[in-house]
Amino acid sequence: AVTVLSAMGLVDLLAKKGMGPNALAGTGIDLSALSAQEPRGSRGQRLSKAAAYGGKLAGALPPTARSVEQLTMGLEIYECEQELARRAAVEMQQAYRLRQALYDVKRLRLQNEKVLAERDHPTRNTDRQRQHMREHVQRQRNRHDEMMRSIAARAAAGEDPLDADVRAFVDAQTESCDRQAALVDELIAKVNGYLQGDSGLLPSGGVVLFGSRATRLSLPSSDVDLVLQGELTPELQRAGGARTVILELVNLLAKEHPDIKFIDATIPRCTFVDPKSGLTADITAGPSLLHLPGTAPLHHTGEVASAYVRQLQEEWHPLRPLVLIVKALLRRAHYHEPFFGGLSSHGTVMMVGTLLKVMAKAEGSEEAVASRPLSVLLCEFLFVFGFEFDYAKHGVSLRRGEFFDRIEVGDFIAPLLVEDPIAEPPEDGKVVNVTHVVTSTQLLQGIFRAGYSMLTARKHTSLSVMASLE
């Protein structure tokens, strides 16, 4: 309105009508006011101002009343068109918001229906899923107990093929271990020949066997673990101590074992393959070589653990055959090397020993457990650690003879928690975990489940086939 009724536009209109600017004298219309920029206002304010000026112009200029009336109507039409356009834009925006709201309502309704469906479904809700799994495991436990009673009855009559297969496998492993024992003794004597004697590298010392070979829990492919013990002479201490001794031993053994490797670590060691027996030997510097003058004496944990395991085998006769079979299954799955995140031999012993103690507490007698057939005890181990045991909530303690709650020690990080019964517990209330290197309990659980399924099938797979690497 201000643009159309500007001063220049009004002067042009008067010129077309043959009138000058003085024709507006006495009409109350000020051209200077029209020339000034008006502040912005609402549509009603602008329209009312345009109508007021139009009315004054119509009264002052009767000959041009029609033109002023047309001008005013044009302004009103323009404003109406603008108003309609704004209303259309607002209606489009409101329609879009309405469609969006309807879409949100539909989406929320579908989500609500899905939540209600999952709440009522026994295998999707968390609590119901756990309850469903507990019921499923309980049904499996009932079938397992019935199957074990049948196997025990057949084994007592000497008619169970699984029990016969287990005993044959253990006897074969024992025979192989005894056959290799003589080769291990020859290897130890050869290494000690370089160490002992007046001209030896360490006259007062020698290598001592520890690990699975020392406890008779080794498989034919197990390494020969040796620890080098003895007192260092002042010359050797000045020359570098344990590291120098291992390096000198490597140089001496390199003549017969060119593949020998020296591993320079906090505890220096060397490893090589004996060409005669084909066994891999690992020689580690013992605590006596690493001991510093003026400090408390050190003890090699491998020797202490070996003594503890031998004592445990005397208390529990089924321990050795069960450990041999479990180790063979882990080796078949390539999950027996702690360096690659597998379950160690010591950890396997702790798990088997704990289960035997848990069963003895449930039975009320150790003799009742020890008298069970080996096939039943093996299936029990595979079933417990393959189906029942909750690795995320519980730990294994041979010291207490139970599966304890992890909340008691506050350790929820390690995938598998097996307490070391030899080590002193830390002051923070936690336990020393002998299986801290295990990376996947799901893989471990899968190995035990597969072994259980193959052994308890109607025609079970032979252990010699299951444990073979071919």
CSV table of C-alpha atoms in Angstrom, one decimal:
chain,number,residue,atom,x,y,z
A,1,ALA,CA,0.0,0.0,0.0
A,2,VAL,CA,2.8,2.4,0.8
A,3,THR,CA,4.5,1.6,-2.5
A,4,VAL,CA,1.4,2.2,-4.6
A,5,LEU,CA,0.3,5.3,-2.6
A,6,SER,CA,3.9,6.8,-2.5
A,7,ALA,CA,4.5,10.4,-3.2
A,8,MET,CA,5.8,9.8,-6.7
A,9,GLY,CA,2.9,7.6,-7.6
A,10,LEU,CA,0.4,10.2,-6.5
A,11,VAL,CA,2.2,13.0,-8.4
A,12,ASP,CA,2.1,10.9,-11.6
A,13,LEU,CA,-1.6,10.2,-11.1
A,14,LEU,CA,-2.3,13.9,-10.8
A,15,ALA,CA,-0.2,14.6,-13.9
A,16,LYS,CA,-2.2,12.2,-15.9
A,17,LYS,CA,-5.4,14.0,-14.8
A,18,GLY,CA,-3.9,17.3,-15.8
A,19,MET,CA,-3.5,18.5,-12.2
A,20,GLY,CA,-0.5,19.8,-10.4
A,21,PRO,CA,0.7,19.0,-6.9
A,22,ASN,CA,-1.0,22.1,-5.5
A,23,ALA,CA,-4.3,20.4,-6.2
A,24,LEU,CA,-3.9,18.6,-2.9
A,25,ALA,CA,-3.8,21.8,-0.8
A,26,GLY,CA,-6.4,21.8,1.9
A,27,THR,CA,-7.1,18.1,1.6
A,28,GLY,CA,-5.0,17.0,4.6
A,29,ILE,CA,-2.7,14.8,2.4
A,30,ASP,CA,1.0,15.5,3.1
A,31,LEU,CA,3.3,14.4,0.3
A,32,SER,CA,6.3,14.7,2.6
A,33,ALA,CA,4.7,12.2,5.0
A,34,LEU,CA,4.1,9.8,2.1
A,35,SER,CA,7.7,10.1,1.0
A,36,ALA,CA,9.1,9.1,4.4
A,37,GLN,CA,9.6,5.3,5.0
A,38,GLU,CA,6.9,3.9,7.1
A,39,PRO,CA,7.5,1.3,9.8
A,40,ARG,CA,6.4,-2.2,9.2
A,41,GLY,CA,3.1,-3.1,10.7
A,42,SER,CA,0.4,-5.7,10.5
A,43,ARG,CA,-1.7,-6.3,7.4
A,44,GLY,CA,-4.7,-4.6,9.1
A,45,GLN,CA,-2.6,-1.5,9.9
A,46,ARG,CA,-1.3,-1.2,6.4
A,47,LEU,CA,-4.7,-1.7,4.8
A,48,SER,CA,-6.4,0.7,7.1
A,49,LYS,CA,-3.7,3.4,6.4
A,50,ALA,CA,-4.1,2.8,2.6
A,51,ALA,CA,-7.9,3.1,2.9
A,52,ALA,CA,-7.6,6.3,4.9
A,53,TYR,CA,-5.4,7.9,2.3
A,54,GLY,CA,-7.6,6.6,-0.5
A,55,GLY,CA,-10.7,8.0,1.2
A,56,LYS,CA,-9.1,11.4,1.5
A,57,LEU,CA,-8.0,11.3,-2.1
A,58,ALA,CA,-11.5,10.3,-3.2
A,59,GLY,CA,-13.0,13.3,-1.3
A,60,ALA,CA,-10.5,15.8,-2.6
A,61,LEU,CA,-10.5,14.6,-6.2
A,62,PRO,CA,-14.0,13.8,-7.3
A,63,PRO,CA,-13.0,13.3,-11.0
A,64,THR,CA,-10.5,10.7,-10.0
A,65,ALA,CA,-12.7,8.9,-7.5
A,66,ARG,CA,-13.1,5.8,-9.7
A,67,SER,CA,-9.3,5.6,-10.1
A,68,VAL,CA,-8.8,5.9,-6.4
A,69,GLU,CA,-11.5,3.3,-5.8
A,70,GLN,CA,-9.9,1.0,-8.2
A,71,LEU,CA,-6.5,1.6,-6.5
A,72,THR,CA,-8.0,0.8,-3.1
A,73,MET,CA,-9.7,-2.4,-4.4
A,74,GLY,CA,-6.4,-3.5,-6.0
A,75,LEU,CA,-4.7,-3.1,-2.7
A,76,GLU,CA,-7.3,-5.1,-0.9
A,77,ILE,CA,-7.2,-7.9,-3.6
A,78,TYR,CA,-3.4,-8.0,-3.3
A,79,GLU,CA,-3.6,-8.3,0.5
A,80,CYS,CA,-6.2,-11.0,0.3
A,81,GLU,CA,-4.1,-13.0,-2.1
A,82,GLN,CA,-1.2,-12.7,0.2
A,83,GLU,CA,-3.3,-13.8,3.1
A,84,LEU,CA,-4.6,-16.7,1.2
A,85,ALA,CA,-1.1,-17.7,0.2
A,86,ARG,CA,0.0,-17.5,3.9
A,87,ARG,CA,-3.0,-19.5,5.0
A,88,ALA,CA,-2.3,-22.2,2.4
A,89,ALA,CA,1.3,-22.4,3.6
A,90,VAL,CA,0.1,-22.7,7.2
A,91,GLU,CA,-2.4,-25.4,6.2
A,92,MET,CA,0.3,-27.3,4.3
A,93,GLN,CA,2.5,-27.2,7.3
A,94,GLN,CA,-0.3,-28.3,9.6
A,95,ALA,CA,-1.2,-31.1,7.2
A,96,TYR,CA,2.5,-32.3,7.2
A,97,ARG,CA,2.6,-32.1,11.0
A,98,LEU,CA,-0.7,-34.1,11.2
A,99,ARG,CA,0.7,-36.8,8.8
A,100,GLN,CA,3.9,-36.9,10.9
A,101,ALA,CA,1.8,-37.3,14.1
A,102,LEU,CA,-0.2,-40.1,12.6
A,103,TYR,CA,3.0,-41.8,11.5
A,104,ASP,CA,4.4,-41.5,15.0
A,105,VAL,CA,1.2,-42.9,16.6
A,106,LYS,CA,1.3,-45.8,14.2
A,107,ARG,CA,5.0,-46.5,14.9
A,108,LEU,CA,4.4,-46.3,18.7
A,109,ARG,CA,1.4,-48.6,18.4
A,110,LEU,CA,3.5,-51.2,16.6
A,111,GLN,CA,6.3,-50.9,19.1
A,112,ASN,CA,3.8,-51.3,22.0
A,113,GLU,CA,2.3,-54.4,20.3
A,114,LYS,CA,5.8,-55.8,19.9
A,115,VAL,CA,6.7,-55.2,23.5
A,116,LEU,CA,3.5,-56.9,24.6
A,117,ALA,CA,4.1,-59.8,22.3
A,118,GLU,CA,7.7,-60.2,23.7
A,119,ARG,CA,6.4,-59.9,27.2
A,120,ASP,CA,4.0,-62.8,26.6
A,121,HIS,CA,6.5,-64.9,24.6
A,122,PRO,CA,8.6,-67.3,26.8
A,123,THR,CA,11.8,-67.1,24.8
A,124,ARG,CA,12.1,-63.3,24.2
A,125,ASN,CA,11.6,-61.6,27.5
A,126,THR,CA,14.8,-61.6,29.6
A,127,ASP,CA,13.3,-63.0,32.8
A,128,ARG,CA,11.1,-65.5,30.9
A,129,GLN,CA,14.1,-66.5,28.7
A,130,ARG,CA,16.2,-67.3,31.7
A,131,GLN,CA,13.4,-69.3,33.3
A,132,HIS,CA,12.9,-71.1,30.0
A,133,MET,CA,16.6,-71.9,29.8
A,134,ARG,CA,16.6,-73.2,33.4
A,135,GLU,CA,13.7,-75.4,32.6
A,136,HIS,CA,15.4,-76.6,29.4
A,137,VAL,CA,18.6,-77.4,31.3
A,138,GLN,CA,16.6,-79.2,34.0
A,139,ARG,CA,15.0,-81.4,31.4
A,140,GLN,CA,18.4,-82.1,30.0
A,141,ARG,CA,19.7,-82.9,33.5
A,142,ASN,CA,16.8,-85.4,34.0
A,143,ARG,CA,17.6,-87.1,30.7
A,144,HIS,CA,21.3,-87.0,31.5
A,145,ASP,CA,20.8,-88.7,34.9
A,146,GLU,CA,18.6,-91.4,33.4
A,147,MET,CA,21.3,-92.0,30.7
A,148,MET,CA,24.1,-92.2,33.3
A,149,ARG,CA,22.2,-94.7,35.4
A,150,SER,CA,21.8,-96.9,32.3
A,151,ILE,CA,25.6,-96.5,31.4
A,152,ALA,CA,26.6,-97.3,35.0
A,153,ALA,CA,24.4,-100.5,35.0
A,154,ARG,CA,25.9,-101.7,31.7
A,155,ALA,CA,29.4,-100.8,32.9
A,156,ALA,CA,28.9,-102.8,36.1
A,157,ALA,CA,28.0,-105.8,34.0
A,158,GLY,CA,31.0,-105.1,31.7
A,159,GLU,CA,28.7,-104.5,28.7
A,160,ASP,CA,29.0,-100.8,28.1
A,161,PRO,CA,31.0,-99.9,25.0
A,162,LEU,CA,31.6,-96.3,26.1
A,163,ASP,CA,33.2,-97.3,29.4
A,164,ALA,CA,35.4,-99.8,27.6
A,165,ASP,CA,36.4,-97.2,25.1
A,166,VAL,CA,37.3,-94.8,27.9
A,167,ARG,CA,39.5,-97.3,29.7
A,168,ALA,CA,41.2,-98.4,26.4
A,169,PHE,CA,42.0,-94.8,25.6
A,170,VAL,CA,43.4,-94.1,29.0
A,171,ASP,CA,45.5,-97.3,28.9
A,172,ALA,CA,46.9,-96.3,25.5
A,173,GLN,CA,47.8,-92.8,26.7
A,174,THR,CA,49.5,-94.3,29.8
A,175,GLU,CA,51.5,-96.8,27.7
A,176,SER,CA,52.7,-94.0,25.4
A,177,CYS,CA,53.6,-91.8,28.4
A,178,ASP,CA,55.6,-94.6,29.9
A,179,ARG,CA,57.4,-95.3,26.6
A,180,GLN,CA,58.4,-91.7,26.3
A,181,ALA,CA,59.5,-91.5,29.9
A,182,ALA,CA,62.8,-93.2,29.1
A,183,LEU,CA,63.5,-90.8,26.2
A,184,VAL,CA,62.8,-87.9,28.6
A,185,ASP,CA,65.3,-89.2,31.1
A,186,GLU,CA,67.9,-89.5,28.3
A,187,LEU,CA,67.2,-85.9,27.3
A,188,ILE,CA,67.6,-84.7,30.9
A,189,ALA,CA,70.8,-86.6,31.3
A,190,LYS,CA,72.2,-85.1,28.1
A,191,VAL,CA,71.5,-81.5,29.3
A,192,ASN,CA,72.9,-82.2,32.7
A,193,GLY,CA,76.1,-83.5,31.1
A,194,TYR,CA,76.7,-79.9,29.9
A,195,LEU,CA,76.0,-78.4,33.3
A,196,GLN,CA,77.4,-80.7,35.9
A,197,GLY,CA,80.9,-81.9,36.6
A,198,ASP,CA,84.1,-80.0,37.3
A,199,SER,CA,84.2,-78.5,33.8
A,200,GLY,CA,80.5,-78.0,33.6
A,201,LEU,CA,78.7,-74.8,33.1
A,202,LEU,CA,76.9,-75.0,36.5
A,203,PRO,CA,78.6,-77.7,38.6
A,204,SER,CA,76.2,-77.4,41.5
A,205,GLY,CA,73.0,-77.3,39.5
A,206,GLY,CA,71.0,-79.1,36.8
A,207,VAL,CA,67.6,-79.3,35.1
A,208,VAL,CA,64.6,-80.6,36.9
A,209,LEU,CA,61.4,-81.9,35.2
A,210,PHE,CA,58.1,-80.3,36.0
A,211,GLY,CA,54.7,-79.8,34.4
A,212,SER,CA,52.5,-82.5,32.8
A,213,ARG,CA,55.5,-84.8,32.2
A,214,ALA,CA,56.3,-84.8,35.9
A,215,THR,CA,52.8,-85.5,37.0
A,216,ARG,CA,52.1,-88.2,34.3
A,217,LEU,CA,49.3,-86.1,32.9
A,218,SER,CA,51.0,-85.7,29.5
A,219,LEU,CA,49.8,-86.6,26.1
A,220,PRO,CA,52.3,-87.9,23.5
A,221,SER,CA,52.6,-84.4,22.0
A,222,SER,CA,53.2,-82.6,25.3
A,223,ASP,CA,56.3,-80.6,25.8
A,224,VAL,CA,59.1,-81.5,28.2
A,225,ASP,CA,59.3,-78.6,30.7
A,226,LEU,CA,62.6,-78.3,32.5
A,227,VAL,CA,63.7,-75.7,35.1
A,228,LEU,CA,67.4,-74.9,35.6
A,229,GLN,CA,68.4,-74.8,39.2
A,230,GLY,CA,71.7,-74.2,40.9
A,231,GLU,CA,73.9,-71.6,42.6
A,232,LEU,CA,75.6,-69.0,40.5
A,233,THR,CA,79.3,-68.5,41.0
A,234,PRO,CA,80.6,-65.0,41.5
A,235,GLU,CA,82.0,-65.0,38.0
A,236,LEU,CA,78.6,-65.9,36.5
A,237,GLN,CA,76.9,-63.3,38.6
A,238,ARG,CA,79.2,-60.6,37.3
A,239,ALA,CA,78.9,-61.9,33.8
A,240,GLY,CA,75.1,-61.5,33.7
A,241,GLY,CA,73.6,-64.2,35.9
A,242,ALA,CA,70.8,-66.4,34.6
A,243,ARG,CA,70.8,-64.9,31.1
A,244,THR,CA,74.5,-65.7,30.6
A,245,VAL,CA,73.9,-69.3,31.8
A,246,ILE,CA,71.1,-69.9,29.4
A,247,LEU,CA,73.1,-68.3,26.5
A,248,GLU,CA,76.1,-70.5,27.2
A,249,LEU,CA,73.8,-73.6,27.4
A,250,VAL,CA,72.3,-72.6,24.0
A,251,ASN,CA,75.8,-72.5,22.5
A,252,LEU,CA,76.6,-75.9,23.9
A,253,LEU,CA,73.4,-77.5,22.7
A,254,ALA,CA,73.5,-75.9,19.3
A,255,LYS,CA,76.0,-78.5,18.0
A,256,GLU,CA,73.4,-81.3,18.3
A,257,HIS,CA,70.2,-79.1,18.1
A,258,PRO,CA,70.8,-76.4,15.4
A,259,ASP,CA,67.1,-75.3,15.7
A,260,ILE,CA,67.5,-74.2,19.3
A,261,LYS,CA,66.1,-70.8,20.1
A,262,PHE,CA,67.0,-68.4,22.9
A,263,ILE,CA,64.1,-66.4,24.3
A,264,ASP,CA,65.4,-63.2,26.0
A,265,ALA,CA,62.7,-62.3,28.6
A,266,THR,CA,62.4,-61.4,32.2
A,267,ILE,CA,62.9,-65.1,32.9
A,268,PRO,CA,65.3,-66.2,30.1
A,269,ARG,CA,64.7,-69.6,28.5
A,270,CYS,CA,65.4,-71.7,25.5
A,271,THR,CA,63.5,-74.2,23.4
A,272,PHE,CA,64.5,-76.9,20.9
A,273,VAL,CA,63.3,-80.2,19.4
A,274,ASP,CA,65.1,-83.4,20.4
A,275,PRO,CA,65.9,-85.3,17.1
A,276,LYS,CA,65.9,-88.7,18.7
A,277,SER,CA,62.6,-88.5,20.5
A,278,GLY,CA,60.9,-85.8,18.5
A,279,LEU,CA,59.9,-84.1,21.8
A,280,THR,CA,60.0,-80.3,22.3
A,281,ALA,CA,62.0,-79.3,25.3
A,282,ASP,CA,61.7,-76.0,27.1
A,283,ILE,CA,64.4,-75.0,29.6
A,284,THR,CA,63.6,-72.1,31.9
A,285,ALA,CA,65.9,-70.3,34.4
A,286,GLY,CA,64.9,-71.2,37.9
A,287,PRO,CA,64.4,-69.0,41.0
A,288,SER,CA,67.9,-69.9,42.4
A,289,LEU,CA,69.5,-68.3,39.3
A,290,LEU,CA,67.2,-65.2,39.4
A,291,HIS,CA,67.7,-64.7,43.2
A,292,LEU,CA,69.4,-61.5,44.2
A,293,PRO,CA,71.7,-61.5,47.3
A,294,GLY,CA,70.1,-60.0,50.3
A,295,THR,CA,66.5,-60.8,49.2
A,296,ALA,CA,64.1,-63.5,50.2
A,297,PRO,CA,64.5,-66.8,48.4
A,298,LEU,CA,62.3,-67.6,45.5
A,299,HIS,CA,60.4,-70.8,44.7
A,300,HIS,CA,59.5,-72.1,41.3
A,301,THR,CA,55.7,-72.3,41.0
A,302,GLY,CA,55.9,-75.1,38.5
A,303,GLU,CA,57.6,-77.5,40.9
A,304,VAL,CA,55.2,-76.5,43.7
A,305,ALA,CA,52.2,-77.1,41.4
A,306,SER,CA,53.6,-80.4,40.2
A,307,ALA,CA,53.8,-81.6,43.8
A,308,TYR,CA,50.3,-80.4,44.5
A,309,VAL,CA,48.9,-82.2,41.5
A,310,ARG,CA,50.6,-85.5,42.4
A,311,GLN,CA,49.1,-85.3,45.9
A,312,LEU,CA,45.7,-84.6,44.3
A,313,GLN,CA,46.0,-87.7,42.1
A,314,GLU,CA,46.7,-89.8,45.2
A,315,GLU,CA,43.5,-88.5,46.8
A,316,TRP,CA,41.3,-88.8,43.7
A,317,HIS,CA,42.2,-91.8,41.4
A,318,PRO,CA,39.7,-90.8,38.6
A,319,LEU,CA,41.5,-87.5,38.3
A,320,ARG,CA,44.2,-88.6,35.9
A,321,PRO,CA,42.1,-90.4,33.3
A,322,LEU,CA,39.6,-87.6,33.2
A,323,VAL,CA,42.3,-85.0,32.7
A,324,LEU,CA,43.9,-87.0,30.0
A,325,ILE,CA,40.7,-87.2,28.0
A,326,VAL,CA,39.7,-83.6,28.5
A,327,LYS,CA,43.2,-82.5,27.4
A,328,ALA,CA,42.9,-84.7,24.3
A,329,LEU,CA,39.6,-83.1,23.4
A,330,LEU,CA,41.0,-79.6,23.9
A,331,ARG,CA,44.1,-80.5,21.8
A,332,ARG,CA,41.8,-81.8,19.0
A,333,ALA,CA,40.1,-78.4,19.0
A,334,HIS,CA,43.4,-76.5,19.1
A,335,TYR,CA,42.4,-74.9,22.4
A,336,HIS,CA,45.1,-76.3,24.6
A,337,GLU,CA,47.8,-73.7,24.3
A,338,PRO,CA,47.6,-70.9,26.9
A,339,PHE,CA,49.8,-68.7,24.7
A,340,PHE,CA,46.9,-68.6,22.1
A,341,GLY,CA,44.1,-68.1,24.7
A,342,GLY,CA,43.4,-71.8,25.4
A,343,LEU,CA,42.9,-73.7,28.6
A,344,SER,CA,46.1,-74.8,30.3
A,345,SER,CA,46.8,-78.3,31.7
A,346,HIS,CA,46.9,-76.9,35.3
A,347,GLY,CA,43.5,-75.2,34.7
A,348,THR,CA,42.0,-78.4,33.5
A,349,VAL,CA,43.2,-80.2,36.6
A,350,MET,CA,41.6,-77.6,38.8
A,351,MET,CA,38.3,-77.9,37.0
A,352,VAL,CA,38.2,-81.7,37.1
A,353,GLY,CA,39.3,-81.8,40.8
A,354,THR,CA,36.7,-79.2,41.8
A,355,LEU,CA,33.9,-81.1,40.1
A,356,LEU,CA,34.9,-84.3,41.9
A,357,LYS,CA,34.8,-82.5,45.2
A,358,VAL,CA,31.4,-80.9,44.4
A,359,MET,CA,30.0,-84.4,43.5
A,360,ALA,CA,31.4,-85.8,46.7
A,361,LYS,CA,29.7,-83.1,48.8
A,362,ALA,CA,26.4,-83.9,47.0
A,363,GLU,CA,26.8,-87.7,47.5
A,364,GLY,CA,28.1,-87.3,51.0
A,365,SER,CA,31.0,-89.7,50.3
A,366,GLU,CA,34.2,-89.5,48.3
A,367,GLU,CA,34.2,-93.3,47.8
A,368,ALA,CA,30.8,-93.1,46.1
A,369,VAL,CA,32.3,-90.8,43.5
A,370,ALA,CA,35.6,-92.6,43.1
A,371,SER,CA,33.7,-95.9,42.5
A,372,ARG,CA,31.7,-94.6,39.6
A,373,PRO,CA,32.6,-95.7,36.1
A,374,LEU,CA,35.0,-93.4,34.3
A,375,SER,CA,32.5,-93.0,31.4
A,376,VAL,CA,29.9,-91.6,33.8
A,377,LEU,CA,32.4,-89.2,35.4
A,378,LEU,CA,33.6,-88.0,32.0
A,379,CYS,CA,30.0,-87.4,30.8
A,380,GLU,CA,29.2,-85.6,34.0
A,381,PHE,CA,32.2,-83.2,33.5
A,382,LEU,CA,31.2,-82.5,29.9
A,383,PHE,CA,27.6,-82.0,30.8
A,384,VAL,CA,28.3,-79.6,33.8
A,385,PHE,CA,30.8,-77.4,32.0
A,386,GLY,CA,29.0,-77.7,28.7
A,387,PHE,CA,25.4,-77.0,29.7
A,388,GLU,CA,24.9,-76.2,33.4
A,389,PHE,CA,27.9,-74.1,34.5
A,390,ASP,CA,27.3,-70.3,34.2
A,391,TYR,CA,30.8,-68.9,33.3
A,392,ALA,CA,29.6,-65.3,33.7
A,393,LYS,CA,28.3,-65.7,37.2
A,394,HIS,CA,30.4,-68.4,38.9
A,395,GLY,CA,34.0,-69.3,39.4
A,396,VAL,CA,35.8,-72.6,40.2
A,397,SER,CA,37.5,-73.1,43.6
A,398,LEU,CA,39.3,-76.4,44.3
A,399,ARG,CA,40.4,-75.0,47.7
A,400,ARG,CA,36.8,-74.7,48.8
A,401,GLY,CA,35.5,-77.5,46.6
A,402,GLU,CA,32.6,-75.5,45.2
A,403,PHE,CA,31.5,-73.2,42.4
A,404,PHE,CA,31.4,-69.8,44.1
A,405,ASP,CA,29.6,-66.6,43.1
A,406,ARG,CA,31.8,-64.0,41.4
A,407,ILE,CA,30.1,-61.3,43.5
A,408,GLU,CA,32.1,-62.7,46.5
A,409,VAL,CA,35.4,-61.7,44.9
A,410,GLY,CA,34.2,-58.9,42.7
A,411,ASP,CA,35.8,-60.3,39.5
A,412,PHE,CA,33.6,-60.1,36.4
A,413,ILE,CA,36.3,-59.4,33.8
A,414,ALA,CA,38.0,-62.8,33.2
A,415,PRO,CA,35.9,-65.0,30.9
A,416,LEU,CA,36.9,-68.1,33.0
A,417,LEU,CA,37.7,-67.8,36.7
A,418,VAL,CA,39.5,-70.7,38.3
A,419,GLU,CA,41.2,-70.1,41.7
A,420,ASP,CA,44.8,-71.1,42.2
A,421,PRO,CA,44.8,-73.2,45.4
A,422,ILE,CA,48.5,-72.8,45.8
A,423,ALA,CA,49.0,-69.0,45.5
A,424,GLU,CA,48.3,-66.8,48.5
A,425,PRO,CA,45.0,-64.8,48.0
A,426,PRO,CA,45.5,-61.0,47.4
A,427,GLU,CA,44.7,-58.6,50.1
A,428,ASP,CA,41.9,-57.0,48.1
A,429,GLY,CA,39.8,-60.2,48.5
A,430,LYS,CA,40.1,-61.4,44.9
A,431,VAL,CA,41.6,-64.7,43.8
A,432,VAL,CA,44.6,-65.6,41.7
A,433,ASN,CA,43.1,-66.8,38.4
A,434,VAL,CA,45.1,-69.7,36.8
A,435,THR,CA,43.0,-69.4,33.6
A,436,HIS,CA,43.3,-65.6,33.1
A,437,VAL,CA,44.6,-66.2,29.5
A,438,VAL,CA,41.4,-68.0,28.3
A,439,THR,CA,39.8,-65.8,25.7
A,440,SER,CA,36.5,-67.5,24.9
A,441,THR,CA,34.3,-69.5,27.2
A,442,GLN,CA,31.8,-69.9,24.4
A,443,LEU,CA,34.3,-71.9,22.4
A,444,LEU,CA,35.3,-73.9,25.5
A,445,GLN,CA,31.6,-74.6,26.2
A,446,GLY,CA,31.1,-75.6,22.6
A,447,ILE,CA,34.0,-78.1,22.8
A,448,PHE,CA,32.5,-79.8,25.9
A,449,ARG,CA,29.0,-79.8,24.3
A,450,ALA,CA,30.3,-81.4,21.1
A,451,GLY,CA,32.2,-84.0,23.1
A,452,TYR,CA,29.2,-84.8,25.2
A,453,SER,CA,26.9,-85.2,22.2
A,454,MET,CA,29.3,-87.5,20.4
A,455,LEU,CA,30.0,-89.7,23.4
A,456,THR,CA,26.3,-90.1,24.5
A,457,ALA,CA,25.0,-90.8,21.0
A,458,ARG,CA,23.4,-94.2,20.4
A,459,LYS,CA,26.5,-95.2,18.5
A,460,HIS,CA,29.2,-93.1,20.1
A,461,THR,CA,32.3,-91.8,18.4
A,462,SER,CA,35.5,-93.5,19.6
A,463,LEU,CA,37.8,-91.4,21.8
A,464,SER,CA,40.8,-92.3,19.7
A,465,VAL,CA,39.0,-90.8,16.7
A,466,MET,CA,37.8,-87.8,18.6
A,467,ALA,CA,41.3,-87.1,19.9
A,468,SER,CA,43.1,-87.6,16.7
A,469,LEU,CA,44.3,-84.6,14.6
A,470,GLU,CA,43.9,-86.2,11.2
